[in-house]
Amino acid sequence: MALYFARVNEAWTRPQAGLITPLCATSSKSCASVEQVARDLLSKGQKYDGPPVRLGSATVLGRFDPSSTEVVSQALQERRNIVDAAGSVVSTDSQKPVSNVFTISWQESGWQIQKIEDVQ
């Protein structure tokens, strides 16, 4: 999970498209949505003014099974601004805790995210 959150931070602060996709199954709508944010920021000439998310913990749920394992993550969405090329603030995200369940599986290329679900 640490790599996923590091890539999200990099993709949204540079911005740079294509960093999330290699970690995910092509069927993952959640990953596609996160990747789309990077593309939108890039096309608008915008970026986050600092890392938007910080991972707190990641815990495997239940018994470990490489064919399909669930990991719950606790993270913090940081209070960050989205700025344009001139540095003007376009919008601001508020700070809030974020909990997700990642369904992952082992592939030849390594761990791959199949699905990400929000936990309320």
Coordinates of N, CA, C and O in Angstrom, one line a residue:
M1 N 0.8 -1.2 0.0 CA 0.0 0.0 0.0 C 0.9 1.3 0.0 O 0.5 2.3 -0.5
A2 N 2.0 1.1 0.6 CA 2.9 2.3 0.7 C 3.3 2.8 -0.7 O 3.3 4.0 -1.0
L3 N 3.6 1.8 -1.6 CA 3.9 2.2 -3.0 C 2.7 2.9 -3.7 O 2.9 3.9 -4.4
Y4 N 1.5 2.4 -3.5 CA 0.4 3.0 -4.1 C 0.2 4.4 -3.7 O 0.0 5.3 -4.5
F5 N 0.3 4.7 -2.4 CA 0.1 6.0 -1.9 C 1.2 6.9 -2.3 O 1.0 8.1 -2.6
A6 N 2.4 6.4 -2.4 CA 3.6 7.2 -2.9 C 3.3 7.6 -4.3 O 3.6 8.7 -4.7
R7 N 2.8 6.7 -5.1 CA 2.6 7.0 -6.5 C 1.4 8.0 -6.7 O 1.5 8.8 -7.6
V8 N 0.4 7.9 -5.9 CA -0.7 8.9 -5.9 C -0.1 10.2 -5.6 O -0.4 11.2 -6.3
N9 N 0.6 10.3 -4.6 CA 1.2 11.6 -4.2 C 2.1 12.2 -5.4 O 2.0 13.4 -5.7
E10 N 2.9 11.3 -6.0 CA 3.8 11.8 -7.1 C 2.9 12.2 -8.3 O 3.2 13.2 -8.9
A11 N 1.9 11.3 -8.6 CA 1.1 11.6 -9.8 C 0.3 12.9 -9.7 O 0.1 13.6 -10.7
W12 N -0.1 13.3 -8.5 CA -0.9 14.4 -8.3 C -0.1 15.7 -8.0 O -0.6 16.8 -8.1
T13 N 1.1 15.6 -7.5 CA 1.9 16.8 -7.2 C 2.8 17.2 -8.4 O 3.2 18.3 -8.4
R14 N 3.2 16.3 -9.3 CA 4.0 16.7 -10.4 C 3.2 17.5 -11.4 O 3.8 18.5 -11.8
P15 N 2.1 17.2 -11.9 CA 1.4 16.0 -12.1 C 2.0 15.1 -13.2 O 2.7 15.6 -14.1
Q16 N 1.7 13.8 -13.1 CA 2.2 12.8 -14.1 C 1.2 11.7 -14.3 O 0.9 11.0 -13.3
A17 N 0.8 11.5 -15.4 CA -0.1 10.4 -15.7 C 0.7 9.1 -15.9 O 1.9 9.1 -16.2
G18 N 0.0 7.9 -15.7 CA 0.7 6.7 -16.0 C 1.4 6.0 -14.8 O 1.9 5.0 -14.9
L19 N 1.4 6.6 -13.6 CA 2.1 6.1 -12.5 C 1.2 5.1 -11.7 O 1.8 4.2 -11.1
I20 N -0.1 5.2 -11.7 CA -1.0 4.3 -11.0 C -1.3 3.1 -11.8 O -1.3 2.0 -11.2
T21 N -1.5 3.2 -13.0 CA -2.0 2.1 -13.9 C -1.1 0.8 -13.7 O -1.7 -0.3 -13.6
P22 N 0.2 0.9 -13.7 CA 1.0 -0.4 -13.6 C 0.8 -1.2 -12.3 O 1.1 -2.3 -12.2
L23 N 0.2 -0.5 -11.3 CA 0.0 -1.2 -10.0 C -1.4 -1.9 -10.0 O -1.7 -2.6 -9.0
C24 N -2.2 -1.7 -11.0 CA -3.6 -2.1 -10.9 C -4.0 -3.1 -12.1 O -3.4 -3.0 -13.2
A25 N -5.0 -3.8 -11.8 CA -5.7 -4.6 -12.9 C -6.4 -3.7 -13.8 O -6.9 -2.6 -13.4
T26 N -6.5 -4.0 -15.1 CA -7.1 -3.1 -16.1 C -8.6 -3.0 -15.7 O -9.2 -2.0 -16.1
S27 N -9.2 -3.9 -15.0 CA -10.6 -3.8 -14.6 C -10.9 -2.9 -13.4 O -12.0 -2.7 -13.1
S28 N -9.8 -2.4 -12.7 CA -10.0 -1.6 -11.5 C -10.5 -0.2 -11.8 O -9.8 0.6 -12.3
K29 N -11.8 0.0 -11.5 CA -12.4 1.3 -11.8 C -11.9 2.3 -10.8 O -11.7 3.5 -11.1
S30 N -11.5 1.9 -9.6 CA -11.0 2.8 -8.6 C -9.6 3.3 -9.0 O -9.4 4.6 -8.9
C31 N -8.8 2.5 -9.5 CA -7.5 2.9 -10.0 C -7.6 3.8 -11.2 O -6.9 4.8 -11.3
A32 N -8.6 3.5 -12.1 CA -8.8 4.3 -13.3 C -9.3 5.7 -12.9 O -8.8 6.7 -13.5
S33 N -10.1 5.8 -11.8 CA -10.5 7.1 -11.3 C -9.4 7.9 -10.8 O -9.3 9.1 -11.0
V34 N -8.5 7.3 -10.0 CA -7.3 8.0 -9.4 C -6.4 8.4 -10.5 O -5.9 9.6 -10.5
E35 N -6.2 7.6 -11.5 CA -5.4 7.9 -12.7 C -6.0 9.1 -13.5 O -5.2 10.0 -13.9
Q36 N -7.3 9.1 -13.6 CA -8.0 10.2 -14.3 C -7.7 11.6 -13.6 O -7.6 12.6 -14.3
V37 N -7.6 11.6 -12.3 CA -7.3 12.9 -11.6 C -6.0 13.4 -12.1 O -5.8 14.6 -12.3
A38 N -5.0 12.5 -12.1 CA -3.7 12.9 -12.6 C -3.7 13.5 -14.0 O -3.1 14.5 -14.3
R39 N -4.5 12.8 -14.9 CA -4.6 13.3 -16.3 C -5.3 14.7 -16.3 O -4.9 15.5 -17.1
D40 N -6.4 14.8 -15.5 CA -7.1 16.1 -15.5 C -6.2 17.2 -15.0 O -6.2 18.3 -15.5
L41 N -5.5 16.9 -13.9 CA -4.5 18.0 -13.4 C -3.5 18.4 -14.5 O -3.3 19.6 -14.7
L42 N -3.0 17.4 -15.1 CA -2.0 17.6 -16.2 C -2.6 18.5 -17.3 O -2.0 19.4 -17.7
S43 N -3.7 18.1 -17.8 CA -4.4 18.8 -18.9 C -4.7 20.2 -18.5 O -4.8 21.1 -19.4
K44 N -5.0 20.5 -17.3 CA -5.4 21.9 -16.8 C -4.2 22.7 -16.3 O -4.4 23.8 -16.0
G45 N -3.0 22.1 -16.3 CA -1.9 22.8 -15.8 C -1.9 23.0 -14.3 O -1.4 24.1 -13.8
Q46 N -2.5 22.1 -13.6 CA -2.7 22.2 -12.2 C -1.9 21.1 -11.4 O -1.5 20.1 -12.1
K47 N -1.8 21.3 -10.1 CA -1.1 20.2 -9.3 C -1.5 20.5 -7.9 O -1.9 21.6 -7.5
Y48 N -1.2 19.5 -7.0 CA -1.4 19.6 -5.6 C -0.1 20.3 -5.1 O 1.0 20.0 -5.6
D49 N -0.2 21.2 -4.1 CA 0.9 21.9 -3.6 C 1.7 21.1 -2.5 O 2.7 21.6 -2.0
G50 N 1.3 19.9 -2.3 CA 2.1 19.0 -1.4 C 1.4 17.6 -1.4 O 0.3 17.5 -2.0
P51 N 2.0 16.6 -0.9 CA 1.5 15.3 -0.9 C 0.0 15.2 -0.3 O -0.2 15.6 0.8
P52 N -0.9 14.8 -1.1 CA -2.3 14.9 -0.7 C -2.7 13.8 0.3 O -3.8 13.9 1.0
V53 N -1.9 12.7 0.4 CA -2.4 11.6 1.3 C -1.2 11.0 2.1 O -0.1 11.0 1.5
R54 N -1.4 10.6 3.3 CA -0.3 10.0 4.1 C -0.9 8.7 4.7 O -1.9 8.7 5.4
L55 N -0.2 7.6 4.4 CA -0.6 6.3 4.9 C -0.2 6.2 6.3 O 0.9 6.5 6.7
G56 N -1.2 5.7 7.1 CA -0.9 5.5 8.5 C -0.6 4.0 8.8 O 0.4 3.7 9.4
S57 N -1.5 3.1 8.3 CA -1.3 1.7 8.5 C -1.9 0.9 7.4 O -2.8 1.3 6.7
A58 N -1.5 -0.4 7.3 CA -2.0 -1.3 6.3 C -2.0 -2.7 7.0 O -1.0 -3.1 7.5
T59 N -3.2 -3.4 7.0 CA -3.3 -4.6 7.7 C -4.0 -5.6 6.8 O -5.1 -5.3 6.3
V60 N -3.4 -6.8 6.7 CA -4.1 -7.9 6.0 C -5.3 -8.4 6.8 O -5.2 -8.6 8.0
L61 N -6.4 -8.5 6.1 CA -7.7 -9.0 6.7 C -7.7 -10.5 6.5 O -7.5 -11.0 5.4
G62 N -8.1 -11.1 7.6 CA -8.2 -12.6 7.5 C -6.9 -13.3 7.2 O -5.9 -12.8 7.5
R63 N -7.1 -14.5 6.6 CA -5.9 -15.3 6.3 C -5.3 -14.9 5.0 O -6.0 -14.6 4.0
F64 N -4.0 -14.8 4.9 CA -3.3 -14.5 3.7 C -3.4 -15.5 2.7 O -3.3 -16.7 2.9
D65 N -3.8 -15.0 1.5 CA -4.0 -15.9 0.3 C -3.6 -15.1 -0.9 O -4.2 -14.2 -1.3
P66 N -2.5 -15.5 -1.6 CA -2.0 -14.7 -2.7 C -2.9 -14.7 -3.9 O -2.8 -13.8 -4.7
S67 N -3.9 -15.6 -4.0 CA -4.8 -15.5 -5.1 C -5.8 -14.3 -5.0 O -6.2 -13.8 -6.0
S68 N -6.1 -13.9 -3.7 CA -6.9 -12.8 -3.5 C -6.9 -12.4 -2.0 O -7.5 -13.1 -1.2
T69 N -6.2 -11.4 -1.7 CA -6.0 -10.9 -0.3 C -6.6 -9.6 -0.1 O -6.5 -8.7 -1.1
E70 N -7.2 -9.3 1.0 CA -7.7 -8.0 1.3 C -6.8 -7.3 2.3 O -6.4 -7.9 3.3
V71 N -6.5 -6.0 2.1 CA -5.7 -5.2 3.0 C -6.5 -4.0 3.3 O -7.0 -3.3 2.4
V72 N -6.7 -3.7 4.6 CA -7.3 -2.4 5.0 C -6.2 -1.4 5.3 O -5.2 -1.7 5.9
S73 N -6.5 -0.2 4.8 CA -5.5 0.9 5.0 C -6.2 2.0 5.8 O -7.4 2.3 5.5
Q74 N -5.4 2.6 6.6 CA -5.8 3.8 7.3 C -4.9 4.9 6.9 O -3.7 4.8 7.0
A75 N -5.5 6.0 6.3 CA -4.6 7.1 5.8 C -5.2 8.4 6.2 O -6.4 8.5 6.7
L76 N -4.5 9.4 5.9 CA -5.0 10.8 6.2 C -4.9 11.6 4.9 O -3.8 11.7 4.3
Q77 N -6.1 12.1 4.5 CA -6.1 13.0 3.4 C -5.7 14.4 4.0 O -6.3 14.9 4.9
E78 N -4.6 14.9 3.5 CA -4.0 16.1 4.0 C -4.8 17.3 3.5 O -5.4 17.3 2.4
R79 N -4.7 18.4 4.3 CA -5.3 19.7 3.8 C -4.3 20.2 2.8 O -3.2 20.6 3.1
R80 N -4.7 20.2 1.5 CA -3.8 20.6 0.4 C -4.6 21.5 -0.6 O -5.8 21.3 -0.8
N81 N -3.8 22.4 -1.2 CA -4.4 23.2 -2.3 C -4.1 22.6 -3.6 O -3.0 22.0 -3.8
I82 N -5.0 22.8 -4.5 CA -4.7 22.5 -5.9 C -4.4 23.9 -6.5 O -5.2 24.8 -6.4
V83 N -3.2 24.0 -7.1 CA -2.8 25.3 -7.7 C -2.6 25.2 -9.2 O -2.3 24.2 -9.7
D84 N -2.7 26.4 -9.8 CA -2.5 26.4 -11.3 C -1.0 26.7 -11.5 O -0.2 26.8 -10.6
A85 N -0.6 26.9 -12.8 CA 0.8 27.1 -13.2 C 1.4 28.4 -12.6 O 2.6 28.4 -12.3
A86 N 0.5 29.4 -12.3 CA 1.0 30.6 -11.6 C 1.1 30.5 -10.1 O 1.5 31.4 -9.4
G87 N 0.6 29.3 -9.6 CA 0.6 29.2 -8.1 C -0.6 29.6 -7.4 O -0.7 29.6 -6.2
S88 N -1.6 30.1 -8.2 CA -2.9 30.5 -7.6 C -3.7 29.3 -7.2 O -3.8 28.3 -7.9
V89 N -4.3 29.4 -6.0 CA -5.1 28.3 -5.5 C -6.4 28.2 -6.3 O -7.2 29.2 -6.4
V90 N -6.7 27.0 -6.8 CA -7.9 26.7 -7.6 C -8.9 26.1 -6.7 O -10.1 26.5 -6.8
S91 N -8.5 25.2 -5.8 CA -9.4 24.6 -4.8 C -8.6 24.1 -3.6 O -7.4 23.9 -3.7
T92 N -9.3 23.7 -2.5 CA -8.6 23.2 -1.4 C -9.3 21.9 -0.9 O -10.5 22.0 -0.8
D93 N -8.5 20.9 -0.6 CA -9.1 19.7 0.0 C -8.9 19.8 1.5 O -7.8 20.2 2.0
S94 N -9.9 19.4 2.3 CA -9.8 19.5 3.7 C -9.1 18.2 4.2 O -9.1 17.2 3.6
Q95 N -8.6 18.3 5.4 CA -8.0 17.1 6.1 C -9.1 16.2 6.6 O -10.0 16.7 7.2
K96 N -8.9 14.9 6.3 CA -9.9 14.0 6.9 C -9.3 12.6 6.8 O -8.4 12.3 6.0
P97 N -9.7 11.7 7.8 CA -9.2 10.3 7.7 C -9.8 9.6 6.5 O -11.0 9.8 6.2
V98 N -9.1 8.6 6.0 CA -9.6 7.8 4.9 C -9.3 6.4 5.1 O -8.1 6.0 5.5
S99 N -10.3 5.5 5.1 CA -10.1 4.1 5.2 C -10.5 3.4 4.0 O -11.6 3.7 3.4
N100 N -9.7 2.5 3.5 CA -10.0 1.7 2.3 C -9.7 0.2 2.5 O -8.8 -0.1 3.3
V101 N -10.4 -0.6 1.8 CA -10.1 -2.0 1.7 C -9.6 -2.3 0.2 O -10.3 -2.0 -0.7
F102 N -8.3 -2.7 0.1 CA -7.7 -3.1 -1.2 C -7.8 -4.6 -1.4 O -7.4 -5.3 -0.5
T103 N -8.4 -5.0 -2.5 CA -8.3 -6.4 -2.9 C -7.2 -6.5 -3.8 O -7.1 -5.8 -4.9
I104 N -6.2 -7.3 -3.5 CA -5.0 -7.5 -4.3 C -4.7 -8.9 -4.6 O -5.2 -9.8 -3.9
S105 N -4.0 -9.2 -5.6 CA -3.6 -10.5 -6.0 C -2.2 -10.6 -6.5 O -1.7 -9.5 -7.0
W106 N -1.5 -11.7 -6.4 CA -0.2 -11.9 -6.9 C -0.2 -12.2 -8.4 O -0.8 -13.2 -8.8
Q107 N 0.6 -11.5 -9.2 CA 0.7 -11.7 -10.6 C 2.2 -11.9 -10.9 O 3.0 -11.6 -10.0
E108 N 2.5 -12.3 -12.1 CA 3.9 -12.4 -12.5 C 4.7 -11.1 -12.2 O 5.9 -11.2 -11.9
S109 N 4.1 -10.0 -12.4 CA 4.8 -8.7 -12.3 C 4.8 -8.2 -10.8 O 5.4 -7.2 -10.5
G110 N 4.1 -8.9 -9.9 CA 4.1 -8.5 -8.5 C 2.7 -8.4 -8.1 O 1.7 -8.8 -8.7
W111 N 2.5 -7.7 -6.9 CA 1.1 -7.5 -6.4 C 0.4 -6.6 -7.3 O 0.9 -5.6 -7.7
Q112 N -0.9 -6.9 -7.5 CA -1.7 -6.0 -8.4 C -3.0 -5.7 -7.6 O -3.7 -6.6 -7.1
I113 N -3.4 -4.5 -7.7 CA -4.7 -4.0 -7.1 C -5.8 -4.4 -8.0 O -5.9 -4.0 -9.1
Q114 N -6.8 -5.2 -7.4 CA -8.0 -5.5 -8.2 C -9.1 -4.6 -8.0 O -9.9 -4.2 -8.9
K115 N -9.2 -4.1 -6.7 CA -10.3 -3.2 -6.3 C -10.0 -2.4 -5.1 O -9.2 -2.9 -4.2
I116 N -10.5 -1.2 -5.0 CA -10.3 -0.4 -3.8 C -11.7 0.0 -3.4 O -12.5 0.6 -4.2
E117 N -12.1 -0.2 -2.1 CA -13.4 0.2 -1.6 C -13.2 1.1 -0.4 O -12.3 0.9 0.4
D118 N -14.0 2.1 -0.4 CA -14.0 3.0 0.8 C -14.7 2.4 2.0 O -15.7 1.6 1.8
V119 N -14.2 2.6 3.2 CA -14.8 2.1 4.4 C -15.3 3.3 5.2 O -14.5 4.2 5.4
Q120 N -16.5 3.3 5.5 CA -17.1 4.4 6.3 C -17.0 4.2 7.8 O -17.0 3.2 8.3

